[in-house]
Tab-separated table of C-alpha atoms and ligand atoms in Angstrom:
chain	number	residue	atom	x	y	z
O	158	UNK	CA	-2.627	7.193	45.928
O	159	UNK	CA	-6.348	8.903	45.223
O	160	UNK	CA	-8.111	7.332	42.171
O	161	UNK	CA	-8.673	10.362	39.904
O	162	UNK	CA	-12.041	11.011	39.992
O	163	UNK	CA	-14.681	9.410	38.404
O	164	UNK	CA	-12.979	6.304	38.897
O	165	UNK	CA	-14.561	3.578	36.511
O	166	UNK	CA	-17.706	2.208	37.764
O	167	UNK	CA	-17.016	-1.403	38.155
O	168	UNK	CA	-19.832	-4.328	39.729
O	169	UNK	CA	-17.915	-6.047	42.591
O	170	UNK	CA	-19.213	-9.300	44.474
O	171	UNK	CA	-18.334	-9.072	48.110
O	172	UNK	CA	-18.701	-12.627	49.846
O	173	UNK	CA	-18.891	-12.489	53.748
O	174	UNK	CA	-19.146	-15.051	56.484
O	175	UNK	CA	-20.961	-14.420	59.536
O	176	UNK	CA	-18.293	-16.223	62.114
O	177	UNK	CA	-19.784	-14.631	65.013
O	178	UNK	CA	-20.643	-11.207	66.591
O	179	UNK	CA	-21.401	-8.623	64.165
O	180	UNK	CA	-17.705	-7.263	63.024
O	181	UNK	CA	-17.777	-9.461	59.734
O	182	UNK	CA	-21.270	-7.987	58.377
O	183	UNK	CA	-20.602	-4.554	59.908
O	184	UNK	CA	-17.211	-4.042	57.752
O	185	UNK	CA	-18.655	-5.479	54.687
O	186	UNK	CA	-21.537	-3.487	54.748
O	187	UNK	CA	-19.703	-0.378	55.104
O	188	UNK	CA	-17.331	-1.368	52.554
O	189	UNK	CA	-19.850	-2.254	50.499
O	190	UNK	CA	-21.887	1.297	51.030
O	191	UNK	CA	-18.396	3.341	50.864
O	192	UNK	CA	-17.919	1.760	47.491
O	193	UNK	CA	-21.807	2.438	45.878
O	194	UNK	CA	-21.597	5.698	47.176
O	195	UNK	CA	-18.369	6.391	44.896
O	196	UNK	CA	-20.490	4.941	42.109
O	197	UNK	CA	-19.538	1.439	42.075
O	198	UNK	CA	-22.352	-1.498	41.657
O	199	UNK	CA	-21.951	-3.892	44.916
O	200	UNK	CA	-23.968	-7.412	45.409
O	201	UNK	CA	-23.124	-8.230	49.312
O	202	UNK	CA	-23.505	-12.708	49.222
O	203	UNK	CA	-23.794	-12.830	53.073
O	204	UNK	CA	-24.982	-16.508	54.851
O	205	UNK	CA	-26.626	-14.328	57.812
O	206	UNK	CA	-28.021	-10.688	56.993
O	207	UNK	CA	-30.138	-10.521	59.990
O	208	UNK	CA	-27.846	-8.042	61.590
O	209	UNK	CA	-28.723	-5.865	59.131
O	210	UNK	CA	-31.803	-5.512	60.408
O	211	UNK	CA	-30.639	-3.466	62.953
O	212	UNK	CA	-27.706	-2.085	61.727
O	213	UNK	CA	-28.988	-0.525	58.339
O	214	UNK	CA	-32.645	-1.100	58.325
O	215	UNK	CA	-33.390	0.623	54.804
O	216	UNK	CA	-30.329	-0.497	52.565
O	217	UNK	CA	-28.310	1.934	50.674
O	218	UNK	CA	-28.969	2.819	47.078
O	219	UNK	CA	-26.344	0.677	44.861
O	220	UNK	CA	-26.352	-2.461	47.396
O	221	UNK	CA	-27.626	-5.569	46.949
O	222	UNK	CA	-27.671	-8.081	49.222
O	223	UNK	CA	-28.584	-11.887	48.581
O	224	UNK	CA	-28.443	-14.949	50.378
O	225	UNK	CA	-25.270	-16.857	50.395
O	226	UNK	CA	-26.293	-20.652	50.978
O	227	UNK	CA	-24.824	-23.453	49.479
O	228	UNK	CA	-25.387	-24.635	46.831
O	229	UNK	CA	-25.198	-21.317	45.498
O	230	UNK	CA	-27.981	-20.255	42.760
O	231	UNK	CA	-25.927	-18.937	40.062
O	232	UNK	CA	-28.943	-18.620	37.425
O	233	UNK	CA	-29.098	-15.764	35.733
O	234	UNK	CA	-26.255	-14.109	37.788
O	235	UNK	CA	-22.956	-12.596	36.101
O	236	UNK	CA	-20.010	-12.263	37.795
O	237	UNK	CA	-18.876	-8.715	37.473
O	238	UNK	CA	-16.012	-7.128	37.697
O	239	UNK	CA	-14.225	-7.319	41.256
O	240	UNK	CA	-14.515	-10.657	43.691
O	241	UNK	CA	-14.202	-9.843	47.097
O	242	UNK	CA	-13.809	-12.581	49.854
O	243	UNK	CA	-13.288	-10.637	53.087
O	244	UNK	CA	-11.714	-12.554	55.686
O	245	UNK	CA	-10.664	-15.643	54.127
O	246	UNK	CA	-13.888	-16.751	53.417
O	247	UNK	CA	-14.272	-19.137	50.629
O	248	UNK	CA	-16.095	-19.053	47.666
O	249	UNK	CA	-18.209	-21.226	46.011
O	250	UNK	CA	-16.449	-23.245	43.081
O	251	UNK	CA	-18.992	-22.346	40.847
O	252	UNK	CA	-19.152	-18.549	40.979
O	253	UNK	CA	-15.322	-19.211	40.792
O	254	UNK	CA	-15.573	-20.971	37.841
O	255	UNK	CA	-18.404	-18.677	36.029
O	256	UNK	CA	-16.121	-15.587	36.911
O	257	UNK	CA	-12.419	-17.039	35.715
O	258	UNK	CA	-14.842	-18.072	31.928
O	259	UNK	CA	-15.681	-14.849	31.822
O	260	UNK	CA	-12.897	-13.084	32.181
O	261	UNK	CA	-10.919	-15.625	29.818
O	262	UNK	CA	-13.447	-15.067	27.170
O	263	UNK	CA	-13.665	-11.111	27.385
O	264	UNK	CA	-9.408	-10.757	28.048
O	265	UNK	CA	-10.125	-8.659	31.460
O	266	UNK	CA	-7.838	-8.479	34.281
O	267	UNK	CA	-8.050	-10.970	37.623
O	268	UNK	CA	-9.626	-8.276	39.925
O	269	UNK	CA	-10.193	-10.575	43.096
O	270	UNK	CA	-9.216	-9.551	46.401
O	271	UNK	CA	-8.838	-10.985	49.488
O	272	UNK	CA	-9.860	-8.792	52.649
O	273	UNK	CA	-8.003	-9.117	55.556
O	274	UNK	CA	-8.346	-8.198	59.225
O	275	UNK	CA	-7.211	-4.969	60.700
O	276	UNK	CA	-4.135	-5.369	62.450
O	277	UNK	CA	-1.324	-2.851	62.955
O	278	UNK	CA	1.462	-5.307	63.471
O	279	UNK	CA	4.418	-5.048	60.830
O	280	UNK	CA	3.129	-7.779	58.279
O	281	UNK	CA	-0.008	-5.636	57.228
O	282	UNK	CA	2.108	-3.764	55.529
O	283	UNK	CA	4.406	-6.396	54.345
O	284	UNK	CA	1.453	-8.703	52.652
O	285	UNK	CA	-0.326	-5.424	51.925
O	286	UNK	CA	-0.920	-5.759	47.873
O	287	UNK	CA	0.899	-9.387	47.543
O	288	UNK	CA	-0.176	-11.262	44.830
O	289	UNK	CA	-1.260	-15.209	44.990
O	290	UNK	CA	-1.363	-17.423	42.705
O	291	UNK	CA	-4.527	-20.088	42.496
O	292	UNK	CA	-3.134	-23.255	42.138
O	293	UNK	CA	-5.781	-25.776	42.258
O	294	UNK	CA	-9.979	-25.561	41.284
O	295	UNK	CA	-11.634	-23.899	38.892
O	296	UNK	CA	-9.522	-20.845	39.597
O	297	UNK	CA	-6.790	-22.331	38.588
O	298	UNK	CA	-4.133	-20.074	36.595
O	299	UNK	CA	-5.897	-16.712	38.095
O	300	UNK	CA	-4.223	-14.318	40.912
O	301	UNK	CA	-6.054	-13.125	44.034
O	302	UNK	CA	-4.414	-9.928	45.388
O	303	UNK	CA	-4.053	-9.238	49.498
O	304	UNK	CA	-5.658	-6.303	50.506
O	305	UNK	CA	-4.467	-5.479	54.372
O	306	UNK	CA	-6.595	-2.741	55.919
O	307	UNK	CA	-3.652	-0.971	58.889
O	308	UNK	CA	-3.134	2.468	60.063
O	309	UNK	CA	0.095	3.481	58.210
O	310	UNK	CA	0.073	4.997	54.099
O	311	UNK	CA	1.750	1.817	53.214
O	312	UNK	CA	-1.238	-0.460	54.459
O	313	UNK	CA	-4.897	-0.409	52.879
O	314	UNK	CA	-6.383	2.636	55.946
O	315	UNK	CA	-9.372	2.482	57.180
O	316	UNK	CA	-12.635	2.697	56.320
O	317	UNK	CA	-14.188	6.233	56.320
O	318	UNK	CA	-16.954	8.096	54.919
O	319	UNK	CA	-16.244	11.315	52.619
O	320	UNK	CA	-19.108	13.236	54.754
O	321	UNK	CA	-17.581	12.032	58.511
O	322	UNK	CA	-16.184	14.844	59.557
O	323	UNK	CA	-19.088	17.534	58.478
O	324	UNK	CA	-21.899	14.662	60.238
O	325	UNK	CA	-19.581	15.114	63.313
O	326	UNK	CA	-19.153	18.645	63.060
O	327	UNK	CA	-23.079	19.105	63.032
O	328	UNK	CA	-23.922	17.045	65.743
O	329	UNK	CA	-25.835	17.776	68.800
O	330	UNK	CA	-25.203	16.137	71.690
O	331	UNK	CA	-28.052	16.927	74.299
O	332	UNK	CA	-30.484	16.606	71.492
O	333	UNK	CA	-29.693	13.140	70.978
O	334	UNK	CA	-29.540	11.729	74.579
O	335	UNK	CA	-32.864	13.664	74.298
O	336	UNK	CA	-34.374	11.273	71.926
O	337	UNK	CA	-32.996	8.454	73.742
O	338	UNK	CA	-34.952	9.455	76.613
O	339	UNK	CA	-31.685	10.563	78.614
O	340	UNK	CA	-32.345	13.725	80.587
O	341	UNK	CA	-28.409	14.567	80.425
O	342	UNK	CA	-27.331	16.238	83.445
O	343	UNK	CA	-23.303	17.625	82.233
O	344	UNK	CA	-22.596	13.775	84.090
O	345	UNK	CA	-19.578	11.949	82.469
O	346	UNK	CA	-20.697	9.844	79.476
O	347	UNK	CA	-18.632	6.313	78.967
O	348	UNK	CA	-20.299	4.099	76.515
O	349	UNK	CA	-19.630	0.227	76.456
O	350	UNK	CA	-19.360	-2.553	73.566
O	351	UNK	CA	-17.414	-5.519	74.881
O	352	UNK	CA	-17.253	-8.748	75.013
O	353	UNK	CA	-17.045	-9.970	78.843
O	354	UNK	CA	-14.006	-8.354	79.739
O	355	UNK	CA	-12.302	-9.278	83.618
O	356	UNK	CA	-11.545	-6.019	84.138
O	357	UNK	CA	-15.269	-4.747	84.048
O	358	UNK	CA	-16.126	-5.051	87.763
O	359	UNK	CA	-13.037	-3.245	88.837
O	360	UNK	CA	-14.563	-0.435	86.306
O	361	UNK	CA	-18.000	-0.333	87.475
O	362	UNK	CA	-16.540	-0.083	91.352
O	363	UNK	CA	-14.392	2.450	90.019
O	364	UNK	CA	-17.617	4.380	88.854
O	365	UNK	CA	-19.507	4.034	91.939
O	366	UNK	CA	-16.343	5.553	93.695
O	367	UNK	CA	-15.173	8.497	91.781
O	368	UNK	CA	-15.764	11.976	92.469
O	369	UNK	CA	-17.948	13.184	89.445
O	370	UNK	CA	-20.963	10.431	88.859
O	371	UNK	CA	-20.632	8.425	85.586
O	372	UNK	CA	-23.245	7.174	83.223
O	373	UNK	CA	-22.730	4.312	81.512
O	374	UNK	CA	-24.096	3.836	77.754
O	375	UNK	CA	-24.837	0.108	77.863
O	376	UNK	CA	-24.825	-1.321	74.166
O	377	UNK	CA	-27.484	-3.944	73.598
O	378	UNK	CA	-25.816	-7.822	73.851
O	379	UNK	CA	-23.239	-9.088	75.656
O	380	UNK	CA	-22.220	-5.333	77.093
O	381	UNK	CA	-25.812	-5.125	78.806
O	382	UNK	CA	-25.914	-8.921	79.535
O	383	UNK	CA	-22.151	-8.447	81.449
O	384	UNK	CA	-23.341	-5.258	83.212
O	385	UNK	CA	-26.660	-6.653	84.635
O	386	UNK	CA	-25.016	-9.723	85.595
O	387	UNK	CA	-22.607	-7.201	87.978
O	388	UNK	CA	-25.860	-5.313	89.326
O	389	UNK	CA	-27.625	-8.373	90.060
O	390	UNK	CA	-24.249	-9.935	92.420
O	391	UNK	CA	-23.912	-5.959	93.634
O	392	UNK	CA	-27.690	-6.071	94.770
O	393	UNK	CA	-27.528	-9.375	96.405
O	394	UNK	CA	-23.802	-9.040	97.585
O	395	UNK	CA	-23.976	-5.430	99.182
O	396	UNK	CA	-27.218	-3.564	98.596
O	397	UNK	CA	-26.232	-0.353	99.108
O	398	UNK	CA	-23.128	-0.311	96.682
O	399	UNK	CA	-24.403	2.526	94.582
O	400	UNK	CA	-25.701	4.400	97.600
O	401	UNK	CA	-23.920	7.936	96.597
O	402	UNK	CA	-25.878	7.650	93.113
O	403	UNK	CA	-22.421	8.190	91.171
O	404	UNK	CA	-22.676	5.400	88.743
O	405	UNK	CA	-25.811	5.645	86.320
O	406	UNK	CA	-26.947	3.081	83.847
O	407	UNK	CA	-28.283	3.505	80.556
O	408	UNK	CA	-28.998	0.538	78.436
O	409	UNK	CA	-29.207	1.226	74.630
O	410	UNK	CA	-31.447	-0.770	72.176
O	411	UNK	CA	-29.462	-1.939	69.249
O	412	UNK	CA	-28.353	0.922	67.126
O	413	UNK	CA	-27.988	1.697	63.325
O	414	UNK	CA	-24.332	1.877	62.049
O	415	UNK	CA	-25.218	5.971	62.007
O	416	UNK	CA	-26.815	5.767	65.509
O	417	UNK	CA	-23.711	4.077	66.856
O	418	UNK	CA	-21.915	6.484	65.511
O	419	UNK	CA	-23.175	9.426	67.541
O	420	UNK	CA	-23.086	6.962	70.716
O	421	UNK	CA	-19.338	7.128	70.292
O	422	UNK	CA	-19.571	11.344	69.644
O	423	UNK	CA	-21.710	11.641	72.738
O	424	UNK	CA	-19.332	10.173	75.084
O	425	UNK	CA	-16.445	11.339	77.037
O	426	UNK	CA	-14.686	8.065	76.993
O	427	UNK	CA	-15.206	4.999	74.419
O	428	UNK	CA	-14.878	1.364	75.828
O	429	UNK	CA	-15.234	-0.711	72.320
O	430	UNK	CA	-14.308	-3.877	70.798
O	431	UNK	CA	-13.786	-6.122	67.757
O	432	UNK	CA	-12.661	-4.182	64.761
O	433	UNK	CA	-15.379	-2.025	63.012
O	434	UNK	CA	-16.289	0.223	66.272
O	435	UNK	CA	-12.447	0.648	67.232
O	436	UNK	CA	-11.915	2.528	63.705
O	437	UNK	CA	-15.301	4.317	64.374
O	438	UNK	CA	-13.931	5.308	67.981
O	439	UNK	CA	-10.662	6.624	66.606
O	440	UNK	CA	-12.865	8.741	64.186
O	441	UNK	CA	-14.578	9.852	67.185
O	442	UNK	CA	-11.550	11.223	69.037
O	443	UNK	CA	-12.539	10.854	72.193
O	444	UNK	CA	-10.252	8.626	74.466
O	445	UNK	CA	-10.805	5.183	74.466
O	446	UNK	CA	-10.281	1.215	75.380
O	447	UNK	CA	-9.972	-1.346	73.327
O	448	UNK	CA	-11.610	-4.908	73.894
O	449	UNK	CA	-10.041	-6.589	71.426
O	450	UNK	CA	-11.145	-10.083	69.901
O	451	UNK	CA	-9.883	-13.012	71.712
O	452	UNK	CA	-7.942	-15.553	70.081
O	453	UNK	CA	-7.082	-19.275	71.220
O	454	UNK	CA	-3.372	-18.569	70.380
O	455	UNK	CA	-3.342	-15.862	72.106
O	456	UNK	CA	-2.384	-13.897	68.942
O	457	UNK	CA	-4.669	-10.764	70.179
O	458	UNK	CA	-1.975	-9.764	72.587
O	459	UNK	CA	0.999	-9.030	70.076
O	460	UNK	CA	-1.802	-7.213	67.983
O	461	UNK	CA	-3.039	-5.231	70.655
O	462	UNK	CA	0.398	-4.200	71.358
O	463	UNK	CA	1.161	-3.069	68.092
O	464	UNK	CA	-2.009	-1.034	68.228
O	465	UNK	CA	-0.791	0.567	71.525
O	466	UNK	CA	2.719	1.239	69.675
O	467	UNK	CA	1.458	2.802	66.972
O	468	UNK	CA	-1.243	5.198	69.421
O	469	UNK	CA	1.822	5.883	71.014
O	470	UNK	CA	-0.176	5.362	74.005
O	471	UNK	CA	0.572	6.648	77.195
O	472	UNK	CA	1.333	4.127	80.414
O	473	UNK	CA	-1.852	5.053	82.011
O	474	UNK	CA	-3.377	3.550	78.775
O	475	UNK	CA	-1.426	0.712	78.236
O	476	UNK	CA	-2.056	-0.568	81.807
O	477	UNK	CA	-5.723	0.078	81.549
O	478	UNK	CA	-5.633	-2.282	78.069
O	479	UNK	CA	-3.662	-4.905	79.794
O	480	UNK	CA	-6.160	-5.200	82.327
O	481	UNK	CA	-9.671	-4.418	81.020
O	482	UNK	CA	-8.523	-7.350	78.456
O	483	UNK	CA	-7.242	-9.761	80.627
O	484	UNK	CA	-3.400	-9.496	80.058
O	485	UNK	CA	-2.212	-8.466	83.299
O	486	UNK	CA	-4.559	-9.062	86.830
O	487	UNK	CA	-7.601	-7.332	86.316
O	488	UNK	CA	-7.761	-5.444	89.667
O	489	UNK	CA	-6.738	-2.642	90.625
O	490	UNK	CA	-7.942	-0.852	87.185
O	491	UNK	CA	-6.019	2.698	86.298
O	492	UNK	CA	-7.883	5.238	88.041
O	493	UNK	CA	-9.141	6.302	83.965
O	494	UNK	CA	-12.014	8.212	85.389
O	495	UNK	CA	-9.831	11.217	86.614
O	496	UNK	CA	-9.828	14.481	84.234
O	497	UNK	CA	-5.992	14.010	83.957
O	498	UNK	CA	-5.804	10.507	83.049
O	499	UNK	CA	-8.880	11.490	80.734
O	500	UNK	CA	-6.748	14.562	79.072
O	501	UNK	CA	-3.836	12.805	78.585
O	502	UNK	CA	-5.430	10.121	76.665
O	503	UNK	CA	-7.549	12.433	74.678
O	504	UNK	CA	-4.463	14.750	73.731
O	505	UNK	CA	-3.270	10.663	72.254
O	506	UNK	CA	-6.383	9.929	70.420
O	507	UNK	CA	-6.516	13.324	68.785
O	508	UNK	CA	-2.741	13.352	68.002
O	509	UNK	CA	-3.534	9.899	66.296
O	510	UNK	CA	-6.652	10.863	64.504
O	511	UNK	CA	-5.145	13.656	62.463
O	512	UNK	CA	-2.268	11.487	61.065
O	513	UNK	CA	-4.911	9.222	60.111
O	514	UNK	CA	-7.186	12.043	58.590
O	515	UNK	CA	-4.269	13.088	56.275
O	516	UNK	CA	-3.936	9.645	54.880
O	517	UNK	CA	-6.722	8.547	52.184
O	518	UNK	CA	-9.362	6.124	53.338
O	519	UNK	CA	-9.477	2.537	52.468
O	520	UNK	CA	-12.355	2.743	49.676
O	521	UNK	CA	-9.716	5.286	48.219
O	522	UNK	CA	-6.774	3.079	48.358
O	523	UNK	CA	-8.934	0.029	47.330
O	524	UNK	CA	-9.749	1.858	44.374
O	525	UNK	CA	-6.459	3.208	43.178
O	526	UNK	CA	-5.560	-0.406	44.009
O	527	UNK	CA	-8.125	-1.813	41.510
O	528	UNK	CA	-7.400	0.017	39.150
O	529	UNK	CA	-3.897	-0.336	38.722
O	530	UNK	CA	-4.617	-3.853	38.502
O	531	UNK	CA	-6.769	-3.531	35.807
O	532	UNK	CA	-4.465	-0.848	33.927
O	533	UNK	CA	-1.396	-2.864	34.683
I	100	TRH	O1	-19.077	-7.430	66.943
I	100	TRH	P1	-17.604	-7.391	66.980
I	100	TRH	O2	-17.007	-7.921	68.183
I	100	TRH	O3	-17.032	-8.147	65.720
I	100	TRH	C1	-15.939	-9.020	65.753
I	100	TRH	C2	-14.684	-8.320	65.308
I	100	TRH	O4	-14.820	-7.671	64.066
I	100	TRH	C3	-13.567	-9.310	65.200
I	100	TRH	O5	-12.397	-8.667	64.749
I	100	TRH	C4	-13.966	-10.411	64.262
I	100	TRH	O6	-12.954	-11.314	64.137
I	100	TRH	C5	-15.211	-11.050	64.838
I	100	TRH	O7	-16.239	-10.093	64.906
I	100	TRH	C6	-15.659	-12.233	64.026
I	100	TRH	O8	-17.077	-5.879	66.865
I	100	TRH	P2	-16.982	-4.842	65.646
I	100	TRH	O9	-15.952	-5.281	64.682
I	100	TRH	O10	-16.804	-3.533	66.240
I	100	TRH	O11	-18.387	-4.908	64.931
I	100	TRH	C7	-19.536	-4.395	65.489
I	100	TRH	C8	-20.394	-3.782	64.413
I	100	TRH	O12	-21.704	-3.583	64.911
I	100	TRH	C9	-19.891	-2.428	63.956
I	100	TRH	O13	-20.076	-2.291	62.564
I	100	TRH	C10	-20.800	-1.450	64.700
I	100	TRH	C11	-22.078	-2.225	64.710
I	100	TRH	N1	-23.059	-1.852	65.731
I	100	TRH	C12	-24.200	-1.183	65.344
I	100	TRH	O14	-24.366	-0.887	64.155
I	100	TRH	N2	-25.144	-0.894	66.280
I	100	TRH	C13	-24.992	-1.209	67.594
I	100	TRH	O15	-25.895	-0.917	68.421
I	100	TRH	C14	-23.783	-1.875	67.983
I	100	TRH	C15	-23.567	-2.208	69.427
I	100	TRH	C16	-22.840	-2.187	67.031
């Protein structure tokens, strides 16, 4: 599977679409770092970079980003190697057209890939690696190859940084709610990224009732817009509903990828959503709950299951994910803030983060995948 090291430095054009929330930039730019670091030249076309703002502030040596507006200003810039639209997103005819001359002139290999979405269900690895012809434009002729991130060795893994484990291994808990300005008191830590899930009051009740007090890690957004929104009722509803002190509330300014990172080491429990952070939250090993994107079609609940499958996750967590996301009634929750509903779930996560560690990571696969192309 593992392309023998060094594995040819190639100069790949990722394209990426900002549909909404931050998932689309945050996998490409990881993707795109993951692949510099292993010595491959990356220009990341992106219509909206202003995430990255936040989310990588200085860049990363062997990424370069530029604007993707239409039209597209194609002077002076050469194709490369590798074209890379992640999730479906089109690209201009004219890059199209610039790299399909260039490789007919110089006799090299179709390298472009299309990036799908993470799912676990059964057709990631069924499309995984499927080829495509272009039938129509100025691509006419060429292949693009179907690249299915997934969770099994016969998908395309998951994203995941060579140095992961020893940056986990050295990391220091207190001393980073310490910068934050948390004064961490051995209180329950339960960080939240979500969308505006129904089963979030039942949570934050839950919270305010449980033995041991709770502090929530409030992620900048939607999370912190959804949680304030529940204070603000609480206050005007019933005053005193946080009377015993059990439920603290941390809100978080937005974080760097790396920063997020150690949000998800710091806590006891992980409430995430979208794509990017649920792979960072299984790297984390701590349990967890899954807001997954919504769909119209309600496709998200057959993926969501499959995801559950594969975790082999236990009832408690299955019934928590059905309700936190909307699937069944959203009241009454799981009691998840109990130490045995907590171990159980942990002893899940862990289980499924070690067969995960002992497959290869997806800029692996991508380049053994690449490669073969090229050799083939
Ligand atoms: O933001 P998301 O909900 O993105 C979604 C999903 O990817 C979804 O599948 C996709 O279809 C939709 O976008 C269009 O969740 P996700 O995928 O976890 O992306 C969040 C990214 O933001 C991730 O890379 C982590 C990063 N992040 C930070 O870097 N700092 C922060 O403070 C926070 C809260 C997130």
């Amino acid at each position: 599977m593992s392309c023998a090291p060094p594995c040819p430095s190639l100069k790949w054009n990722i394209f990426c679409r900002v549909i909404d929330n931050y998932g689309d930039l945050g996998v490409c730019w990881r993707l795109a770092v993951n692949l510099a670091r292993r010595g491959q030249a990356v220009r990341l076309w992106v219509d909206d970079a202003s995430a990255l703002g936040w989310m990588a502030p200085t860049g990363a040596p062997g990424v370069e980003v530029l604007p993707w507006h239409a039209p597209l200003d194609m002077d002076g810039v050469v194709p490369g190697d590798v074209l890379m639209e992640a999730f479906g997103c089109e690209i201009d005819p004219e890059f199209i057209a610039s790299y399909a001359s260039r490789i007919r002139a110089k006799g090299l290999k179709c390298l472009w890939i299309n990036l799908e979405y993470l799912s676990a269900e059964t057709y990631a690895a069924r499309c995984h690696g499927l080829p495509s012809s272009v039938m129509s434009g100025p691509g006419r002729g060429l292949t693009k190859h179907f690249f299915y991130p997934g969770f099994t060795p016969d998908t395309g893994g998951l994203l995941r940084e060579p140095d992961l484990l020893a940056r986990q291994a050295a990391f220091d808990r207190r001393a980073w709610l310490a910068r934050l300005g948390i004064d961490w008191q051995g209180e329950r830590l339960v960080s939240l990224f979500c969308y505006e899930p129904v089963g979030l009051p039942a949570l934050l009740q839950q919270c305010t009732q449980a033995a041991q007090p709770t502090r929530l890690l409030v992620t900048a957004g939607r999370a912190s817009a959804a949680v304030q929104l529940w204070v603000d009722e609480q206050n005007t509803l019933q005053p005193p509903w946080n009377k015993n002190k059990k439920l603290l509330i941390s809100y978080l300014p937005t974080f760097t990828q790396t920063d997020f990172d150690h949000l998800l080491w710091a806590c006891n429990l992980n409430l995430v959503r979208g794509e990017d952070s649920l792979v960072r939250a299984l790297w984390a090993g701590k349990p967890l709950v899954w807001h997954i994107y919504p769909q119209d079609d309600n496709a998200h609940h057959a993926k969501l299951d499959a995801f559950l499958t594969w975790l082999k996750a236990p009832a408690s967590m299955r019934l928590a994910h059905a309700r936190w996301n909307g699937l069944e009634p959203a009241a009454p929750m799981p009691a998840l803030l109990q130490d045995d509903t907590l171990d159980a779930w942990q002893a899940c996560v862990t289980q499924a983060r070690t067969k995960l560690l002992a497959q290869d990571d997806l800029t692996t696969r991508l380049l053994a995948y690449v490669q073969r192309l090229d050799s083939d």
